Short mmCIF file of C-alpha atoms in Angstrom, two decimals:
data_model
loop_
_atom_site.label_atom_id
_atom_site.label_comp_id
_atom_site.label_asym_id
_atom_site.label_seq_id
_atom_site.Cartn_x
_atom_site.Cartn_y
_atom_site.Cartn_z
CA UNK A 1 -106.25 -68.61 -100.71
CA UNK A 2 -105.08 -66.62 -103.74
CA UNK A 3 -101.76 -64.81 -103.64
CA UNK A 4 -101.79 -61.02 -103.63
CA UNK A 5 -101.13 -59.48 -107.04
CA UNK A 6 -98.67 -56.65 -107.60
CA UNK A 7 -101.49 -54.14 -108.16
CA UNK A 8 -103.27 -55.33 -104.99
CA UNK A 9 -100.06 -54.95 -102.97
CA UNK A 10 -99.49 -51.45 -104.37
CA UNK A 11 -103.07 -50.45 -103.50
CA UNK A 12 -102.75 -51.88 -99.97
CA UNK A 13 -99.49 -50.05 -99.34
CA UNK A 14 -100.74 -46.78 -100.85
CA UNK A 15 -103.66 -46.93 -98.40
CA UNK A 16 -101.06 -47.39 -95.64
CA UNK A 17 -99.37 -44.11 -96.64
CA UNK A 18 -96.76 -45.12 -99.22
CA UNK A 19 -97.57 -42.41 -101.73
CA UNK A 20 -94.25 -41.76 -103.44
CA UNK A 21 -92.18 -43.86 -105.77
CA UNK A 22 -88.48 -44.70 -105.77
CA UNK A 23 -86.16 -45.01 -108.75
CA UNK A 24 -82.57 -46.25 -108.80
CA UNK A 25 -79.89 -44.00 -110.29
CA UNK A 26 -76.94 -45.31 -112.29
CA UNK A 27 -74.74 -44.97 -109.19
CA UNK A 28 -77.06 -47.29 -107.21
CA UNK A 29 -78.54 -44.51 -105.09
CA UNK A 30 -82.31 -44.28 -104.66
CA UNK A 31 -84.34 -41.21 -105.59
CA UNK A 32 -87.61 -40.65 -103.72
CA UNK A 33 -90.24 -38.80 -105.74
CA UNK A 34 -92.17 -37.88 -102.60
CA UNK A 35 -89.50 -35.72 -100.99
CA UNK A 36 -87.16 -35.47 -103.98
CA UNK A 37 -84.20 -36.73 -101.95
CA UNK A 38 -81.50 -39.16 -103.04
CA UNK A 39 -79.96 -41.64 -100.63
CA UNK A 40 -77.99 -44.86 -100.36
CA UNK A 41 -80.06 -48.06 -100.10
CA UNK A 42 -78.42 -48.61 -96.69
CA UNK A 43 -80.04 -45.41 -95.37
CA UNK A 44 -83.69 -46.26 -95.98
CA UNK A 45 -85.97 -48.23 -93.70
CA UNK A 46 -87.52 -51.30 -95.30
CA UNK A 47 -91.05 -51.61 -93.93
CA UNK A 48 -92.31 -54.40 -96.20
CA UNK A 49 -91.08 -56.63 -99.02
CA UNK A 50 -93.52 -58.43 -101.32
CA UNK A 51 -92.17 -60.94 -103.85
CA UNK A 52 -94.00 -62.16 -106.92
CA UNK A 53 -93.17 -65.20 -109.04
CA UNK A 54 -94.68 -66.12 -112.38
CA UNK A 55 -96.59 -69.40 -112.52
CA UNK A 56 -94.95 -70.68 -115.67
CA UNK A 57 -92.19 -68.25 -116.61
CA UNK A 58 -89.25 -67.58 -114.28
CA UNK A 59 -88.78 -64.21 -116.01
CA UNK A 60 -92.12 -63.10 -114.54
CA UNK A 61 -90.63 -62.24 -111.18
CA UNK A 62 -90.95 -58.94 -109.37
CA UNK A 63 -90.37 -57.45 -105.96
CA UNK A 64 -92.08 -54.52 -104.27
CA UNK A 65 -90.34 -52.67 -101.45
CA UNK A 66 -92.19 -50.34 -99.07
CA UNK A 67 -89.47 -47.87 -98.06
CA UNK A 68 -89.18 -44.94 -95.70
CA UNK A 69 -86.34 -42.51 -96.49
CA UNK A 70 -86.93 -40.62 -93.24
CA UNK A 71 -88.97 -37.92 -94.92
CA UNK A 72 -91.48 -39.85 -97.04
CA UNK A 73 -92.91 -43.34 -97.47
CA UNK A 74 -92.50 -44.66 -101.01
CA UNK A 75 -92.74 -47.80 -103.13
CA UNK A 76 -89.99 -49.33 -105.26
CA UNK A 77 -91.10 -51.99 -107.73
CA UNK A 78 -88.68 -53.98 -109.89
CA UNK A 79 -89.32 -56.68 -112.48
CA UNK A 80 -86.65 -59.39 -112.55
CA UNK A 81 -85.27 -60.92 -115.71
CA UNK A 82 -82.48 -60.65 -118.20
CA UNK A 83 -83.52 -57.11 -119.14
CA UNK A 84 -83.38 -55.70 -115.59
CA UNK A 85 -81.28 -52.49 -115.73
CA UNK A 86 -77.94 -52.61 -113.84
CA UNK A 87 -78.95 -49.73 -111.55
CA UNK A 88 -81.99 -51.71 -110.35
CA UNK A 89 -79.90 -54.87 -109.91
CA UNK A 90 -77.44 -53.01 -107.67
CA UNK A 91 -80.20 -51.37 -105.61
CA UNK A 92 -82.14 -54.63 -105.17
CA UNK A 93 -79.00 -56.45 -104.05
CA UNK A 94 -78.36 -53.82 -101.38
CA UNK A 95 -81.98 -53.76 -100.24
CA UNK A 96 -82.24 -57.57 -100.24
CA UNK A 97 -79.19 -57.86 -97.98
CA UNK A 98 -80.82 -55.40 -95.58
CA UNK A 99 -84.19 -57.18 -95.74
CA UNK A 100 -82.55 -60.52 -94.85
CA UNK A 101 -80.81 -58.92 -91.88
CA UNK A 102 -83.91 -57.37 -90.35
#
């Protein structure tokens, strides 16, 4: 069975109601485009986490979080590698800790 691609996962989650997007600010807080709120990564609900690894290049890694900030369901997608911005690194660390604990 073939692994789900990033675009397939996004489509699946959009059909499930995740219509906004999330961006990480420099201070590590998350901004939801759906409700225009900003919150700490510890204050969102993580409904799904989908990880992607490149077949031949370890820099081709990504993670997709399906998040609920309490007002809107949104997606947060991050590509991993040496060029990942510090704000995304901080947010992913916080979300990953929460995902492991659920």
